[in-house]
Structure formats: structure tokens, C-alpha cells
């Protein structure tokens, strides 16, 4: 799979060894369509008779997040693989409150605007963490005819 390959390359390029636990977590993230907590990952692995400590899993997720290979979905308390491959601006999520769909997006101009807000207060922002909650296009369809 492409993500698995790219994630492994990125780790190597940053001088991190491709340990079995790192490889395993990357593979699980690659297969998943929704956010996973360290415990979710542990359970999925147990189904395949693979035992991995949740602290180890958490450490791997932390590393992947620091390299922008994965992100935390704040309102879901889980982690997802990055789907934007180094797109400009902070990577964030829109989370549908009806069906739980999670969509990653980034917008460089949004970051610029946020930096201006920070600068006005003499603050230097290194990262912007926000998440949108609401209704996805599909779920909105069934509510058409008025603003919610
Ligand atoms: Zn991303
Ligand atoms: Zn939805
Ligand atoms: Zn940003």
C-alpha cells in the first residue's frame, strides 16, 4: 500500500529504525477508515494474534504525529493516517456529528489569518489545532431546506 511505503520511507529518512511495532501500527492506520485509539489498535492486533503494549502503540502514534504522518482527531480521541501528503497549512479535520465521517483538510490562507490574530497579541503560533464539527455533505442533504 502506498501510505505504508511512504510512511516507512519518511521514518528512515528521519533516522528512525523500522521496528516491528512501528511497521505494525503504520499498517493498521493504513487499513483504517476512521480514527483509532491506542486501545482500538491493540484490540485489532489481538484479533490477528499480535500482542503490542498500548504504551508502545501510543509512542509510535506520537512519533507518526510529530512527522505529520498521522494526526489526532481531537473530538473522536483517536488517530488517523495523514491523507494530504505534506499539503500546505495545518492538517485538520471536519467531523460529522450525524454519521461520524471524518474528512481531513488544510488551508494555507487560514493559517496565515490565524498567524495575524496571534501576532496582534504578540504571540508566535507554531501550530494551529482546530476541528470543525457539523454535518457532512451527505447528511446535510437530508436536512435541505433550512439552516440548522
Ligand atoms: Zn495530514
Ligand atoms: Zn455525515
Ligand atoms: Zn496552521
PDB file of C-alpha atoms and ligand atoms in Angstrom:
ATOM      1  CA  UNK A   1       0.000   0.000   0.000  1.00  0.00           C
ATOM      2  CA  UNK A   2       1.183   3.475  -0.808  1.00  0.00           C
ATOM      3  CA  UNK A   3       0.809   5.065   2.610  1.00  0.00           C
ATOM      4  CA  UNK A   4       2.650   2.215   4.304  1.00  0.00           C
ATOM      5  CA  UNK A   5       5.552   2.588   1.892  1.00  0.00           C
ATOM      6  CA  UNK A   6       5.726   6.366   2.211  1.00  0.00           C
ATOM      7  CA  UNK A   7       5.467   6.305   5.986  1.00  0.00           C
ATOM      8  CA  UNK A   8       8.316   3.796   6.164  1.00  0.00           C
ATOM      9  CA  UNK A   9      10.434   5.930   3.838  1.00  0.00           C
ATOM     10  CA  UNK A  10       9.790   9.049   5.919  1.00  0.00           C
ATOM     11  CA  UNK A  11      10.801   7.261   9.119  1.00  0.00           C
ATOM     12  CA  UNK A  12      14.016   6.059   7.515  1.00  0.00           C
ATOM     13  CA  UNK A  13      14.785   9.497   6.077  1.00  0.00           C
ATOM     14  CA  UNK A  14      14.456  10.964   9.574  1.00  0.00           C
ATOM     15  CA  UNK A  15      16.836   8.392  11.001  1.00  0.00           C
ATOM     16  CA  UNK A  16      14.219   6.237  12.754  1.00  0.00           C
ATOM     17  CA  UNK A  17      14.564   2.473  12.646  1.00  0.00           C
ATOM     18  CA  UNK A  18      11.753   0.454  11.143  1.00  0.00           C
ATOM     19  CA  UNK A  19      10.934  -1.579  14.216  1.00  0.00           C
ATOM     20  CA  UNK A  20       8.269  -4.268  14.120  1.00  0.00           C
ATOM     21  CA  UNK A  21       5.930  -2.185  16.285  1.00  0.00           C
ATOM     22  CA  UNK A  22       6.300   0.857  14.023  1.00  0.00           C
ATOM     23  CA  UNK A  23       5.627  -1.228  10.943  1.00  0.00           C
ATOM     24  CA  UNK A  24       2.627  -2.854  12.585  1.00  0.00           C
ATOM     25  CA  UNK A  25       0.980   0.418  13.695  1.00  0.00           C
ATOM     26  CA  UNK A  26       1.541   2.002  10.276  1.00  0.00           C
ATOM     27  CA  UNK A  27      -0.169  -0.965   8.627  1.00  0.00           C
ATOM     28  CA  UNK A  28      -3.181  -0.750  10.933  1.00  0.00           C
ATOM     29  CA  UNK A  29      -3.556   3.001  10.312  1.00  0.00           C
ATOM     30  CA  UNK A  30      -3.295   2.442   6.592  1.00  0.00           C
ATOM     31  CA  UNK A  31      -6.193  -0.018   6.601  1.00  0.00           C
ATOM     32  CA  UNK A  32      -8.464   2.031   8.843  1.00  0.00           C
ATOM     33  CA  UNK A  33     -11.065   4.446   7.508  1.00  0.00           C
ATOM     34  CA  UNK A  34     -11.833   6.023  10.875  1.00  0.00           C
ATOM     35  CA  UNK A  35      -9.931   7.280  13.922  1.00  0.00           C
ATOM     36  CA  UNK A  36      -8.402   4.655  16.212  1.00  0.00           C
ATOM     37  CA  UNK A  37      -7.321   4.944  19.835  1.00  0.00           C
ATOM     38  CA  UNK A  38      -4.275   3.013  21.067  1.00  0.00           C
ATOM     39  CA  UNK A  39      -6.719   0.529  22.659  1.00  0.00           C
ATOM     40  CA  UNK A  40      -8.629   0.130  19.374  1.00  0.00           C
ATOM     41  CA  UNK A  41      -5.335  -0.667  17.647  1.00  0.00           C
ATOM     42  CA  UNK A  42      -4.383  -3.114  20.395  1.00  0.00           C
ATOM     43  CA  UNK A  43      -7.741  -4.911  20.003  1.00  0.00           C
ATOM     44  CA  UNK A  44      -7.439  -5.090  16.203  1.00  0.00           C
ATOM     45  CA  UNK A  45      -3.960  -6.578  16.535  1.00  0.00           C
ATOM     46  CA  UNK A  46      -5.125  -9.133  19.089  1.00  0.00           C
ATOM     47  CA  UNK A  47      -7.607 -10.410  16.517  1.00  0.00           C
ATOM     48  CA  UNK A  48      -4.560 -11.228  14.393  1.00  0.00           C
ATOM     49  CA  UNK A  49      -2.792 -12.731  17.411  1.00  0.00           C
ATOM     50  CA  UNK A  50      -0.331  -9.841  17.585  1.00  0.00           C
ATOM     51  CA  UNK A  51       0.426  -8.533  21.066  1.00  0.00           C
ATOM     52  CA  UNK A  52       1.525  -4.926  21.353  1.00  0.00           C
ATOM     53  CA  UNK A  53       1.544  -2.900  24.566  1.00  0.00           C
ATOM     54  CA  UNK A  54      -0.761   0.133  24.341  1.00  0.00           C
ATOM     55  CA  UNK A  55       2.028   2.364  25.666  1.00  0.00           C
ATOM     56  CA  UNK A  56       4.224   1.217  22.780  1.00  0.00           C
ATOM     57  CA  UNK A  57       1.368   1.884  20.373  1.00  0.00           C
ATOM     58  CA  UNK A  58       0.898   5.336  21.863  1.00  0.00           C
ATOM     59  CA  UNK A  59       4.607   6.107  21.446  1.00  0.00           C
ATOM     60  CA  UNK A  60       4.532   5.056  17.798  1.00  0.00           C
ATOM     61  CA  UNK A  61       1.447   7.221  17.203  1.00  0.00           C
ATOM     62  CA  UNK A  62       3.216  10.129  18.876  1.00  0.00           C
ATOM     63  CA  UNK A  63       6.198   9.707  16.580  1.00  0.00           C
ATOM     64  CA  UNK A  64       3.996   9.443  13.486  1.00  0.00           C
ATOM     65  CA  UNK A  65       2.158  12.627  14.525  1.00  0.00           C
ATOM     66  CA  UNK A  66       5.422  14.509  15.025  1.00  0.00           C
ATOM     67  CA  UNK A  67       6.366  13.602  11.447  1.00  0.00           C
ATOM     68  CA  UNK A  68       2.922  14.588  10.145  1.00  0.00           C
ATOM     69  CA  UNK A  69       2.285  11.003   9.040  1.00  0.00           C
ATOM     70  CA  UNK A  70      -0.711  10.778  11.336  1.00  0.00           C
ATOM     71  CA  UNK A  71      -2.904  13.197  13.239  1.00  0.00           C
ATOM     72  CA  UNK A  72      -5.063  13.121  16.310  1.00  0.00           C
ATOM     73  CA  UNK A  73      -8.767  13.629  15.725  1.00  0.00           C
ATOM     74  CA  UNK A  74      -9.498  15.666  18.833  1.00  0.00           C
ATOM     75  CA  UNK A  75     -13.262  15.242  19.142  1.00  0.00           C
ATOM     76  CA  UNK A  76     -13.003  11.500  18.500  1.00  0.00           C
ATOM     77  CA  UNK A  77      -9.980  10.856  20.688  1.00  0.00           C
ATOM     78  CA  UNK A  78      -8.353   8.739  18.006  1.00  0.00           C
ATOM     79  CA  UNK A  79      -5.646   8.833  15.378  1.00  0.00           C
ATOM     80  CA  UNK A  80      -5.756   8.666  11.596  1.00  0.00           C
ATOM     81  CA  UNK A  81      -3.152   8.402   8.875  1.00  0.00           C
ATOM     82  CA  UNK A  82      -2.421  11.618   7.001  1.00  0.00           C
ATOM     83  CA  UNK A  83      -4.190  11.694   3.647  1.00  0.00           C
ATOM     84  CA  UNK A  84      -2.821  15.025   2.402  1.00  0.00           C
ATOM     85  CA  UNK A  85       0.901  14.272   1.995  1.00  0.00           C
ATOM     86  CA  UNK A  86       2.574  17.496   3.022  1.00  0.00           C
ATOM     87  CA  UNK A  87      -0.182  19.832   1.806  1.00  0.00           C
ATOM     88  CA  UNK A  88       0.398  23.456   2.816  1.00  0.00           C
ATOM     89  CA  UNK A  89      -1.049  24.611   6.131  1.00  0.00           C
ATOM     90  CA  UNK A  90      -2.004  22.715   9.245  1.00  0.00           C
ATOM     91  CA  UNK A  91      -3.868  19.493   8.618  1.00  0.00           C
ATOM     92  CA  UNK A  92      -7.207  19.370  10.391  1.00  0.00           C
ATOM     93  CA  UNK A  93     -10.489  17.566  10.393  1.00  0.00           C
ATOM     94  CA  UNK A  94     -14.153  18.130   9.754  1.00  0.00           C
ATOM     95  CA  UNK A  95     -16.153  15.665  11.796  1.00  0.00           C
ATOM     96  CA  UNK A  96     -19.784  14.902  11.001  1.00  0.00           C
ATOM     97  CA  UNK A  97     -21.852  14.699  14.171  1.00  0.00           C
ATOM     98  CA  UNK A  98     -24.535  12.623  12.460  1.00  0.00           C
ATOM     99  CA  UNK A  99     -22.645   9.811  10.710  1.00  0.00           C
ATOM    100  CA  UNK A 100     -19.198  10.267  12.243  1.00  0.00           C
ATOM    101  CA  UNK A 101     -17.473  10.775   8.884  1.00  0.00           C
ATOM    102  CA  UNK A 102     -14.067  12.413   9.275  1.00  0.00           C
ATOM    103  CA  UNK A 103     -12.531  14.453   6.440  1.00  0.00           C
ATOM    104  CA  UNK A 104      -9.013  15.872   6.504  1.00  0.00           C
ATOM    105  CA  UNK A 105      -8.379  19.308   5.038  1.00  0.00           C
ATOM    106  CA  UNK A 106      -5.751  22.022   5.054  1.00  0.00           C
ATOM    107  CA  UNK A 107      -5.806  25.650   4.024  1.00  0.00           C
ATOM    108  CA  UNK A 108      -2.660  27.758   3.976  1.00  0.00           C
ATOM    109  CA  UNK A 109      -4.577  31.019   3.871  1.00  0.00           C
ATOM    110  CA  UNK A 110      -6.493  30.034   7.002  1.00  0.00           C
ATOM    111  CA  UNK A 111      -3.146  29.550   8.771  1.00  0.00           C
ATOM    112  CA  UNK A 112      -1.976  32.961   7.608  1.00  0.00           C
ATOM    113  CA  UNK A 113      -5.087  34.588   9.000  1.00  0.00           C
ATOM    114  CA  UNK A 114      -4.594  32.754  12.291  1.00  0.00           C
ATOM    115  CA  UNK A 115      -0.986  33.927  12.476  1.00  0.00           C
ATOM    116  CA  UNK A 116      -2.195  37.506  12.096  1.00  0.00           C
ATOM    117  CA  UNK A 117      -4.551  37.025  15.024  1.00  0.00           C
ATOM    118  CA  UNK A 118      -1.686  35.637  17.096  1.00  0.00           C
ATOM    119  CA  UNK A 119       0.748  38.383  16.089  1.00  0.00           C
ATOM    120  CA  UNK A 120      -1.718  41.033  17.205  1.00  0.00           C
ATOM    121  CA  UNK A 121      -1.402  39.572  20.674  1.00  0.00           C
ATOM    122  CA  UNK A 122       2.377  39.279  20.432  1.00  0.00           C
ATOM    123  CA  UNK A 123       2.126  35.514  20.214  1.00  0.00           C
ATOM    124  CA  UNK A 124       4.119  33.341  17.849  1.00  0.00           C
ATOM    125  CA  UNK A 125       1.990  30.411  16.752  1.00  0.00           C
ATOM    126  CA  UNK A 126       3.831  27.258  15.708  1.00  0.00           C
ATOM    127  CA  UNK A 127       0.773  25.149  15.094  1.00  0.00           C
ATOM    128  CA  UNK A 128      -2.961  25.654  14.804  1.00  0.00           C
ATOM    129  CA  UNK A 129      -5.192  22.976  16.191  1.00  0.00           C
ATOM    130  CA  UNK A 130      -8.865  23.303  15.405  1.00  0.00           C
ATOM    131  CA  UNK A 131     -11.512  20.900  14.359  1.00  0.00           C
ATOM    132  CA  UNK A 132     -14.826  21.533  12.641  1.00  0.00           C
ATOM    133  CA  UNK A 133     -17.913  19.704  13.824  1.00  0.00           C
ATOM    134  CA  UNK A 134     -21.189  19.764  11.935  1.00  0.00           C
ATOM    135  CA  UNK A 135     -22.810  17.885   9.089  1.00  0.00           C
ATOM    136  CA  UNK A 136     -21.097  16.314   6.100  1.00  0.00           C
ATOM    137  CA  UNK A 137     -22.446  16.833   2.577  1.00  0.00           C
ATOM    138  CA  UNK A 138     -24.337  13.537   2.662  1.00  0.00           C
ATOM    139  CA  UNK A 139     -26.033  14.186   5.979  1.00  0.00           C
ATOM    140  CA  UNK A 140     -26.751  17.785   5.071  1.00  0.00           C
ATOM    141  CA  UNK A 141     -28.668  16.506   2.052  1.00  0.00           C
ATOM    142  CA  UNK A 142     -31.342  15.043   4.274  1.00  0.00           C
ATOM    143  CA  UNK A 143     -31.783  18.367   6.069  1.00  0.00           C
ATOM    144  CA  UNK A 144     -32.084  20.503   2.999  1.00  0.00           C
ATOM    145  CA  UNK A 145     -34.444  23.413   3.027  1.00  0.00           C
ATOM    146  CA  UNK A 146     -33.167  25.338   6.004  1.00  0.00           C
ATOM    147  CA  UNK A 147     -30.146  26.199   8.044  1.00  0.00           C
ATOM    148  CA  UNK A 148     -29.537  24.102  11.066  1.00  0.00           C
TER     149      UNK A 148
HETATM  150 ZN1  LIG B   1      -2.333  15.287   7.120  1.00  0.00          ZN
HETATM  151 ZN1  LIG B   2     -22.423  12.705   7.854  1.00  0.00          ZN
HETATM  152 ZN1  LIG B   3      -1.538  26.432  10.673  1.00  0.00          ZN
END
